[in-house]
């Protein structure tokens, strides 16, 4: 950020309303649909034949996965609402405080992890990568504005240097 904060450009703000956001939105919503389909179909069948530890882990991880995806979908929908002019930034800020984009980590060393179906583990991995991308974009777009500590004196830098020289060498 520049000393005065006047010449900064928010690339995240541009990404949030660009084709890149539309791609991220489509990826996120697609992953939600794919996961729901998996959990209601193949995943349900696969979970019935898992060893006991893996079965318990599958139940816990499927809840975390679903929660993670719903939180991301909520954020994506809020951002889309801002982009489409359906909500103001202030409205979104109020609503997005209810969305959590962190703390849904996975313990890949947990007993039974390697017994989980590969397709299920893949959905978890993809959701974590997407969560990281969304959380990064969120931090960039909605981080608090930095407090301006520099008080400009409305002088240009040349005049400021002349004043310093005059102070140092006198006004002769």
mmCIF file with all atom_site columns, C-alpha atoms in Angstrom:
data_model
loop_
_atom_site.group_PDB
_atom_site.id
_atom_site.type_symbol
_atom_site.label_atom_id
_atom_site.label_alt_id
_atom_site.label_comp_id
_atom_site.label_asym_id
_atom_site.label_entity_id
_atom_site.label_seq_id
_atom_site.pdbx_PDB_ins_code
_atom_site.Cartn_x
_atom_site.Cartn_y
_atom_site.Cartn_z
_atom_site.occupancy
_atom_site.B_iso_or_equiv
_atom_site.pdbx_formal_charge
_atom_site.auth_seq_id
_atom_site.auth_comp_id
_atom_site.auth_asym_id
_atom_site.auth_atom_id
_atom_site.pdbx_PDB_model_num
ATOM 1   C CA . UNK A 1 1   ? 0.000   0.000   0.000   1.00 0.00 ? 1   UNK A CA 1
ATOM 2   C CA . UNK A 1 2   ? 1.321   3.443   -0.803  1.00 0.00 ? 2   UNK A CA 1
ATOM 3   C CA . UNK A 1 3   ? 2.180   5.842   1.996   1.00 0.00 ? 3   UNK A CA 1
ATOM 4   C CA . UNK A 1 4   ? -1.044  7.785   1.495   1.00 0.00 ? 4   UNK A CA 1
ATOM 5   C CA . UNK A 1 5   ? -3.178  4.831   0.463   1.00 0.00 ? 5   UNK A CA 1
ATOM 6   C CA . UNK A 1 6   ? -4.505  6.770   -2.509  1.00 0.00 ? 6   UNK A CA 1
ATOM 7   C CA . UNK A 1 7   ? -3.107  4.733   -5.369  1.00 0.00 ? 7   UNK A CA 1
ATOM 8   C CA . UNK A 1 8   ? -4.019  1.190   -4.379  1.00 0.00 ? 8   UNK A CA 1
ATOM 9   C CA . UNK A 1 9   ? -5.978  -1.081  -6.663  1.00 0.00 ? 9   UNK A CA 1
ATOM 10  C CA . UNK A 1 10  ? -8.049  -3.952  -5.332  1.00 0.00 ? 10  UNK A CA 1
ATOM 11  C CA . UNK A 1 11  ? -7.490  -6.837  -7.706  1.00 0.00 ? 11  UNK A CA 1
ATOM 12  C CA . UNK A 1 12  ? -9.684  -9.012  -5.497  1.00 0.00 ? 12  UNK A CA 1
ATOM 13  C CA . UNK A 1 13  ? -12.560 -6.604  -6.029  1.00 0.00 ? 13  UNK A CA 1
ATOM 14  C CA . UNK A 1 14  ? -12.146 -6.990  -9.772  1.00 0.00 ? 14  UNK A CA 1
ATOM 15  C CA . UNK A 1 15  ? -11.894 -10.776 -9.537  1.00 0.00 ? 15  UNK A CA 1
ATOM 16  C CA . UNK A 1 16  ? -15.057 -10.881 -7.424  1.00 0.00 ? 16  UNK A CA 1
ATOM 17  C CA . UNK A 1 17  ? -17.080 -9.414  -10.274 1.00 0.00 ? 17  UNK A CA 1
ATOM 18  C CA . UNK A 1 18  ? -15.272 -11.028 -13.201 1.00 0.00 ? 18  UNK A CA 1
ATOM 19  C CA . UNK A 1 19  ? -15.435 -14.159 -15.297 1.00 0.00 ? 19  UNK A CA 1
ATOM 20  C CA . UNK A 1 20  ? -13.035 -15.703 -12.773 1.00 0.00 ? 20  UNK A CA 1
ATOM 21  C CA . UNK A 1 21  ? -15.703 -15.334 -10.090 1.00 0.00 ? 21  UNK A CA 1
ATOM 22  C CA . UNK A 1 22  ? -18.296 -16.884 -12.376 1.00 0.00 ? 22  UNK A CA 1
ATOM 23  C CA . UNK A 1 23  ? -15.964 -19.827 -12.844 1.00 0.00 ? 23  UNK A CA 1
ATOM 24  C CA . UNK A 1 24  ? -15.387 -20.122 -9.083  1.00 0.00 ? 24  UNK A CA 1
ATOM 25  C CA . UNK A 1 25  ? -19.145 -19.890 -8.505  1.00 0.00 ? 25  UNK A CA 1
ATOM 26  C CA . UNK A 1 26  ? -19.851 -22.611 -11.058 1.00 0.00 ? 26  UNK A CA 1
ATOM 27  C CA . UNK A 1 27  ? -17.126 -24.818 -9.572  1.00 0.00 ? 27  UNK A CA 1
ATOM 28  C CA . UNK A 1 28  ? -18.460 -24.341 -6.053  1.00 0.00 ? 28  UNK A CA 1
ATOM 29  C CA . UNK A 1 29  ? -22.082 -25.007 -6.921  1.00 0.00 ? 29  UNK A CA 1
ATOM 30  C CA . UNK A 1 30  ? -21.058 -27.944 -9.086  1.00 0.00 ? 30  UNK A CA 1
ATOM 31  C CA . UNK A 1 31  ? -19.126 -29.445 -6.189  1.00 0.00 ? 31  UNK A CA 1
ATOM 32  C CA . UNK A 1 32  ? -22.169 -29.020 -3.937  1.00 0.00 ? 32  UNK A CA 1
ATOM 33  C CA . UNK A 1 33  ? -24.338 -30.913 -6.423  1.00 0.00 ? 33  UNK A CA 1
ATOM 34  C CA . UNK A 1 34  ? -21.718 -33.592 -7.048  1.00 0.00 ? 34  UNK A CA 1
ATOM 35  C CA . UNK A 1 35  ? -21.241 -34.156 -3.321  1.00 0.00 ? 35  UNK A CA 1
ATOM 36  C CA . UNK A 1 36  ? -24.983 -34.362 -2.641  1.00 0.00 ? 36  UNK A CA 1
ATOM 37  C CA . UNK A 1 37  ? -25.361 -36.879 -5.437  1.00 0.00 ? 37  UNK A CA 1
ATOM 38  C CA . UNK A 1 38  ? -22.434 -38.940 -4.148  1.00 0.00 ? 38  UNK A CA 1
ATOM 39  C CA . UNK A 1 39  ? -23.609 -38.927 -0.520  1.00 0.00 ? 39  UNK A CA 1
ATOM 40  C CA . UNK A 1 40  ? -27.154 -39.906 -1.499  1.00 0.00 ? 40  UNK A CA 1
ATOM 41  C CA . UNK A 1 41  ? -26.060 -42.622 -3.919  1.00 0.00 ? 41  UNK A CA 1
ATOM 42  C CA . UNK A 1 42  ? -22.728 -44.353 -4.269  1.00 0.00 ? 42  UNK A CA 1
ATOM 43  C CA . UNK A 1 43  ? -21.408 -42.957 -0.992  1.00 0.00 ? 43  UNK A CA 1
ATOM 44  C CA . UNK A 1 44  ? -24.339 -44.277 0.991   1.00 0.00 ? 44  UNK A CA 1
ATOM 45  C CA . UNK A 1 45  ? -23.790 -47.752 -0.410  1.00 0.00 ? 45  UNK A CA 1
ATOM 46  C CA . UNK A 1 46  ? -20.025 -47.604 0.131   1.00 0.00 ? 46  UNK A CA 1
ATOM 47  C CA . UNK A 1 47  ? -20.406 -46.449 3.731   1.00 0.00 ? 47  UNK A CA 1
ATOM 48  C CA . UNK A 1 48  ? -22.429 -49.539 4.631   1.00 0.00 ? 48  UNK A CA 1
ATOM 49  C CA . UNK A 1 49  ? -19.494 -51.885 4.026   1.00 0.00 ? 49  UNK A CA 1
ATOM 50  C CA . UNK A 1 50  ? -16.780 -49.851 5.774   1.00 0.00 ? 50  UNK A CA 1
ATOM 51  C CA . UNK A 1 51  ? -14.948 -51.154 8.846   1.00 0.00 ? 51  UNK A CA 1
ATOM 52  C CA . UNK A 1 52  ? -16.262 -49.736 12.120  1.00 0.00 ? 52  UNK A CA 1
ATOM 53  C CA . UNK A 1 53  ? -13.595 -46.979 12.569  1.00 0.00 ? 53  UNK A CA 1
ATOM 54  C CA . UNK A 1 54  ? -13.902 -45.906 8.966   1.00 0.00 ? 54  UNK A CA 1
ATOM 55  C CA . UNK A 1 55  ? -17.695 -45.908 9.254   1.00 0.00 ? 55  UNK A CA 1
ATOM 56  C CA . UNK A 1 56  ? -17.616 -43.538 12.225  1.00 0.00 ? 56  UNK A CA 1
ATOM 57  C CA . UNK A 1 57  ? -15.069 -41.338 10.464  1.00 0.00 ? 57  UNK A CA 1
ATOM 58  C CA . UNK A 1 58  ? -17.178 -41.364 7.287   1.00 0.00 ? 58  UNK A CA 1
ATOM 59  C CA . UNK A 1 59  ? -20.195 -40.099 9.233   1.00 0.00 ? 59  UNK A CA 1
ATOM 60  C CA . UNK A 1 60  ? -18.191 -37.304 10.876  1.00 0.00 ? 60  UNK A CA 1
ATOM 61  C CA . UNK A 1 61  ? -16.375 -36.282 7.685   1.00 0.00 ? 61  UNK A CA 1
ATOM 62  C CA . UNK A 1 62  ? -19.562 -36.291 5.596   1.00 0.00 ? 62  UNK A CA 1
ATOM 63  C CA . UNK A 1 63  ? -21.111 -33.832 8.084   1.00 0.00 ? 63  UNK A CA 1
ATOM 64  C CA . UNK A 1 64  ? -17.985 -31.630 7.958   1.00 0.00 ? 64  UNK A CA 1
ATOM 65  C CA . UNK A 1 65  ? -17.921 -31.838 4.168   1.00 0.00 ? 65  UNK A CA 1
ATOM 66  C CA . UNK A 1 66  ? -21.567 -30.864 3.888   1.00 0.00 ? 66  UNK A CA 1
ATOM 67  C CA . UNK A 1 67  ? -21.148 -27.997 6.342   1.00 0.00 ? 67  UNK A CA 1
ATOM 68  C CA . UNK A 1 68  ? -18.017 -26.742 4.559   1.00 0.00 ? 68  UNK A CA 1
ATOM 69  C CA . UNK A 1 69  ? -19.784 -26.769 1.196   1.00 0.00 ? 69  UNK A CA 1
ATOM 70  C CA . UNK A 1 70  ? -22.899 -25.040 2.538   1.00 0.00 ? 70  UNK A CA 1
ATOM 71  C CA . UNK A 1 71  ? -20.783 -22.288 4.074   1.00 0.00 ? 71  UNK A CA 1
ATOM 72  C CA . UNK A 1 72  ? -18.949 -21.763 0.778   1.00 0.00 ? 72  UNK A CA 1
ATOM 73  C CA . UNK A 1 73  ? -22.203 -21.843 -1.196  1.00 0.00 ? 73  UNK A CA 1
ATOM 74  C CA . UNK A 1 74  ? -23.629 -19.193 1.139   1.00 0.00 ? 74  UNK A CA 1
ATOM 75  C CA . UNK A 1 75  ? -20.596 -16.971 0.584   1.00 0.00 ? 75  UNK A CA 1
ATOM 76  C CA . UNK A 1 76  ? -20.733 -17.464 -3.184  1.00 0.00 ? 76  UNK A CA 1
ATOM 77  C CA . UNK A 1 77  ? -24.449 -16.608 -3.252  1.00 0.00 ? 77  UNK A CA 1
ATOM 78  C CA . UNK A 1 78  ? -23.861 -13.473 -1.188  1.00 0.00 ? 78  UNK A CA 1
ATOM 79  C CA . UNK A 1 79  ? -21.039 -12.358 -3.466  1.00 0.00 ? 79  UNK A CA 1
ATOM 80  C CA . UNK A 1 80  ? -23.186 -13.035 -6.530  1.00 0.00 ? 80  UNK A CA 1
ATOM 81  C CA . UNK A 1 81  ? -25.950 -10.910 -4.983  1.00 0.00 ? 81  UNK A CA 1
ATOM 82  C CA . UNK A 1 82  ? -23.500 -8.010  -4.599  1.00 0.00 ? 82  UNK A CA 1
ATOM 83  C CA . UNK A 1 83  ? -22.233 -8.457  -8.156  1.00 0.00 ? 83  UNK A CA 1
ATOM 84  C CA . UNK A 1 84  ? -25.795 -8.429  -9.516  1.00 0.00 ? 84  UNK A CA 1
ATOM 85  C CA . UNK A 1 85  ? -26.806 -5.394  -7.465  1.00 0.00 ? 85  UNK A CA 1
ATOM 86  C CA . UNK A 1 86  ? -29.342 -7.403  -5.453  1.00 0.00 ? 86  UNK A CA 1
ATOM 87  C CA . UNK A 1 87  ? -27.692 -6.526  -2.137  1.00 0.00 ? 87  UNK A CA 1
ATOM 88  C CA . UNK A 1 88  ? -25.518 -3.679  -0.961  1.00 0.00 ? 88  UNK A CA 1
ATOM 89  C CA . UNK A 1 89  ? -22.042 -4.300  0.356   1.00 0.00 ? 89  UNK A CA 1
ATOM 90  C CA . UNK A 1 90  ? -23.248 -3.330  3.850   1.00 0.00 ? 90  UNK A CA 1
ATOM 91  C CA . UNK A 1 91  ? -26.072 -5.868  3.685   1.00 0.00 ? 91  UNK A CA 1
ATOM 92  C CA . UNK A 1 92  ? -23.625 -8.557  2.623   1.00 0.00 ? 92  UNK A CA 1
ATOM 93  C CA . UNK A 1 93  ? -21.194 -7.620  5.388   1.00 0.00 ? 93  UNK A CA 1
ATOM 94  C CA . UNK A 1 94  ? -23.987 -8.105  7.895   1.00 0.00 ? 94  UNK A CA 1
ATOM 95  C CA . UNK A 1 95  ? -25.006 -11.470 6.445   1.00 0.00 ? 95  UNK A CA 1
ATOM 96  C CA . UNK A 1 96  ? -21.539 -12.817 5.781   1.00 0.00 ? 96  UNK A CA 1
ATOM 97  C CA . UNK A 1 97  ? -20.697 -12.630 9.487   1.00 0.00 ? 97  UNK A CA 1
ATOM 98  C CA . UNK A 1 98  ? -22.823 -15.773 9.765   1.00 0.00 ? 98  UNK A CA 1
ATOM 99  C CA . UNK A 1 99  ? -20.651 -17.593 7.219   1.00 0.00 ? 99  UNK A CA 1
ATOM 100 C CA . UNK A 1 100 ? -17.589 -19.498 8.421   1.00 0.00 ? 100 UNK A CA 1
ATOM 101 C CA . UNK A 1 101 ? -14.871 -20.187 5.891   1.00 0.00 ? 101 UNK A CA 1
ATOM 102 C CA . UNK A 1 102 ? -12.332 -21.691 8.255   1.00 0.00 ? 102 UNK A CA 1
ATOM 103 C CA . UNK A 1 103 ? -11.815 -24.326 10.929  1.00 0.00 ? 103 UNK A CA 1
ATOM 104 C CA . UNK A 1 104 ? -13.192 -27.257 8.976   1.00 0.00 ? 104 UNK A CA 1
ATOM 105 C CA . UNK A 1 105 ? -9.857  -29.017 8.700   1.00 0.00 ? 105 UNK A CA 1
ATOM 106 C CA . UNK A 1 106 ? -9.383  -32.711 8.166   1.00 0.00 ? 106 UNK A CA 1
ATOM 107 C CA . UNK A 1 107 ? -7.165  -35.101 10.107  1.00 0.00 ? 107 UNK A CA 1
ATOM 108 C CA . UNK A 1 108 ? -5.787  -37.408 7.432   1.00 0.00 ? 108 UNK A CA 1
ATOM 109 C CA . UNK A 1 109 ? -3.956  -39.378 10.107  1.00 0.00 ? 109 UNK A CA 1
ATOM 110 C CA . UNK A 1 110 ? -7.187  -40.347 11.865  1.00 0.00 ? 110 UNK A CA 1
ATOM 111 C CA . UNK A 1 111 ? -7.782  -44.083 12.256  1.00 0.00 ? 111 UNK A CA 1
ATOM 112 C CA . UNK A 1 112 ? -9.806  -45.309 9.296   1.00 0.00 ? 112 UNK A CA 1
ATOM 113 C CA . UNK A 1 113 ? -8.884  -42.447 6.945   1.00 0.00 ? 113 UNK A CA 1
ATOM 114 C CA . UNK A 1 114 ? -7.285  -44.733 4.361   1.00 0.00 ? 114 UNK A CA 1
ATOM 115 C CA . UNK A 1 115 ? -10.286 -47.075 4.522   1.00 0.00 ? 115 UNK A CA 1
ATOM 116 C CA . UNK A 1 116 ? -12.602 -44.305 3.318   1.00 0.00 ? 116 UNK A CA 1
ATOM 117 C CA . UNK A 1 117 ? -13.671 -44.549 -0.331  1.00 0.00 ? 117 UNK A CA 1
ATOM 118 C CA . UNK A 1 118 ? -11.249 -42.779 -2.657  1.00 0.00 ? 118 UNK A CA 1
ATOM 119 C CA . UNK A 1 119 ? -14.071 -40.798 -4.300  1.00 0.00 ? 119 UNK A CA 1
ATOM 120 C CA . UNK A 1 120 ? -15.120 -39.516 -0.879  1.00 0.00 ? 120 UNK A CA 1
ATOM 121 C CA . UNK A 1 121 ? -11.574 -38.477 0.035   1.00 0.00 ? 121 UNK A CA 1
ATOM 122 C CA . UNK A 1 122 ? -11.332 -36.734 -3.355  1.00 0.00 ? 122 UNK A CA 1
ATOM 123 C CA . UNK A 1 123 ? -14.483 -34.718 -2.623  1.00 0.00 ? 123 UNK A CA 1
ATOM 124 C CA . UNK A 1 124 ? -13.010 -33.697 0.725   1.00 0.00 ? 124 UNK A CA 1
ATOM 125 C CA . UNK A 1 125 ? -9.716  -32.624 -0.890  1.00 0.00 ? 125 UNK A CA 1
ATOM 126 C CA . UNK A 1 126 ? -11.469 -30.618 -3.587  1.00 0.00 ? 126 UNK A CA 1
ATOM 127 C CA . UNK A 1 127 ? -13.712 -28.941 -1.028  1.00 0.00 ? 127 UNK A CA 1
ATOM 128 C CA . UNK A 1 128 ? -10.688 -27.941 1.071   1.00 0.00 ? 128 UNK A CA 1
ATOM 129 C CA . UNK A 1 129 ? -8.913  -26.426 -1.945  1.00 0.00 ? 129 UNK A CA 1
ATOM 130 C CA . UNK A 1 130 ? -12.060 -24.522 -2.895  1.00 0.00 ? 130 UNK A CA 1
ATOM 131 C CA . UNK A 1 131 ? -12.527 -23.383 0.704   1.00 0.00 ? 131 UNK A CA 1
ATOM 132 C CA . UNK A 1 132 ? -8.999  -21.970 0.726   1.00 0.00 ? 132 UNK A CA 1
ATOM 133 C CA . UNK A 1 133 ? -9.592  -20.061 -2.505  1.00 0.00 ? 133 UNK A CA 1
ATOM 134 C CA . UNK A 1 134 ? -12.890 -18.632 -1.283  1.00 0.00 ? 134 UNK A CA 1
ATOM 135 C CA . UNK A 1 135 ? -11.419 -17.695 2.107   1.00 0.00 ? 135 UNK A CA 1
ATOM 136 C CA . UNK A 1 136 ? -8.503  -15.923 0.420   1.00 0.00 ? 136 UNK A CA 1
ATOM 137 C CA . UNK A 1 137 ? -10.840 -13.981 -1.847  1.00 0.00 ? 137 UNK A CA 1
ATOM 138 C CA . UNK A 1 138 ? -13.025 -13.121 1.151   1.00 0.00 ? 138 UNK A CA 1
ATOM 139 C CA . UNK A 1 139 ? -10.063 -11.752 3.111   1.00 0.00 ? 139 UNK A CA 1
ATOM 140 C CA . UNK A 1 140 ? -8.951  -9.664  0.164   1.00 0.00 ? 140 UNK A CA 1
ATOM 141 C CA . UNK A 1 141 ? -12.393 -8.232  -0.585  1.00 0.00 ? 141 UNK A CA 1
ATOM 142 C CA . UNK A 1 142 ? -13.683 -7.671  2.919   1.00 0.00 ? 142 UNK A CA 1
ATOM 143 C CA . UNK A 1 143 ? -10.602 -6.969  5.028   1.00 0.00 ? 143 UNK A CA 1
ATOM 144 C CA . UNK A 1 144 ? -11.011 -3.848  7.153   1.00 0.00 ? 144 UNK A CA 1
ATOM 145 C CA . UNK A 1 145 ? -9.676  -0.703  5.583   1.00 0.00 ? 145 UNK A CA 1
ATOM 146 C CA . UNK A 1 146 ? -6.280  0.071   7.067   1.00 0.00 ? 146 UNK A CA 1
ATOM 147 C CA . UNK A 1 147 ? -6.239  3.041   9.356   1.00 0.00 ? 147 UNK A CA 1
ATOM 148 C CA . UNK A 1 148 ? -4.493  5.956   7.735   1.00 0.00 ? 148 UNK A CA 1
ATOM 149 C CA . UNK A 1 149 ? -1.704  7.026   10.057  1.00 0.00 ? 149 UNK A CA 1
ATOM 150 C CA . UNK A 1 150 ? -0.033  9.432   7.662   1.00 0.00 ? 150 UNK A CA 1
ATOM 151 C CA . UNK A 1 151 ? -1.533  12.887  7.749   1.00 0.00 ? 151 UNK A CA 1
ATOM 152 C CA . UNK A 1 152 ? -0.897  14.557  4.385   1.00 0.00 ? 152 UNK A CA 1
ATOM 153 C CA . UNK A 1 153 ? 0.048   18.211  4.634   1.00 0.00 ? 153 UNK A CA 1
ATOM 154 C CA . UNK A 1 154 ? -1.210  18.929  1.104   1.00 0.00 ? 154 UNK A CA 1
ATOM 155 C CA . UNK A 1 155 ? 2.300   19.839  -0.015  1.00 0.00 ? 155 UNK A CA 1
ATOM 156 C CA . UNK A 1 156 ? 4.048   18.204  -2.885  1.00 0.00 ? 156 UNK A CA 1
ATOM 157 C CA . UNK A 1 157 ? 7.260   16.373  -2.171  1.00 0.00 ? 157 UNK A CA 1
ATOM 158 C CA . UNK A 1 158 ? 9.451   19.000  -3.878  1.00 0.00 ? 158 UNK A CA 1
ATOM 159 C CA . UNK A 1 159 ? 8.082   21.753  -1.647  1.00 0.00 ? 159 UNK A CA 1
ATOM 160 C CA . UNK A 1 160 ? 8.581   19.561  1.392   1.00 0.00 ? 160 UNK A CA 1
ATOM 161 C CA . UNK A 1 161 ? 12.248  19.026  0.448   1.00 0.00 ? 161 UNK A CA 1
ATOM 162 C CA . UNK A 1 162 ? 12.747  22.777  -0.124  1.00 0.00 ? 162 UNK A CA 1
ATOM 163 C CA . UNK A 1 163 ? 11.312  23.480  3.304   1.00 0.00 ? 163 UNK A CA 1
ATOM 164 C CA . UNK A 1 164 ? 13.713  20.938  4.852   1.00 0.00 ? 164 UNK A CA 1
ATOM 165 C CA . UNK A 1 165 ? 16.666  22.528  3.085   1.00 0.00 ? 165 UNK A CA 1
ATOM 166 C CA . UNK A 1 166 ? 15.588  26.000  4.213   1.00 0.00 ? 166 UNK A CA 1
ATOM 167 C CA . UNK A 1 167 ? 15.321  24.765  7.771   1.00 0.00 ? 167 UNK A CA 1
ATOM 168 C CA . UNK A 1 168 ? 18.737  23.147  7.601   1.00 0.00 ? 168 UNK A CA 1
ATOM 169 C CA . UNK A 1 169 ? 20.570  26.038  5.922   1.00 0.00 ? 169 UNK A CA 1
ATOM 170 C CA . UNK A 1 170 ? 18.476  29.008  6.936   1.00 0.00 ? 170 UNK A CA 1
ATOM 171 C CA . UNK A 1 171 ? 16.298  31.301  4.823   1.00 0.00 ? 171 UNK A CA 1
ATOM 172 C CA . UNK A 1 172 ? 19.097  33.330  3.248   1.00 0.00 ? 172 UNK A CA 1
#
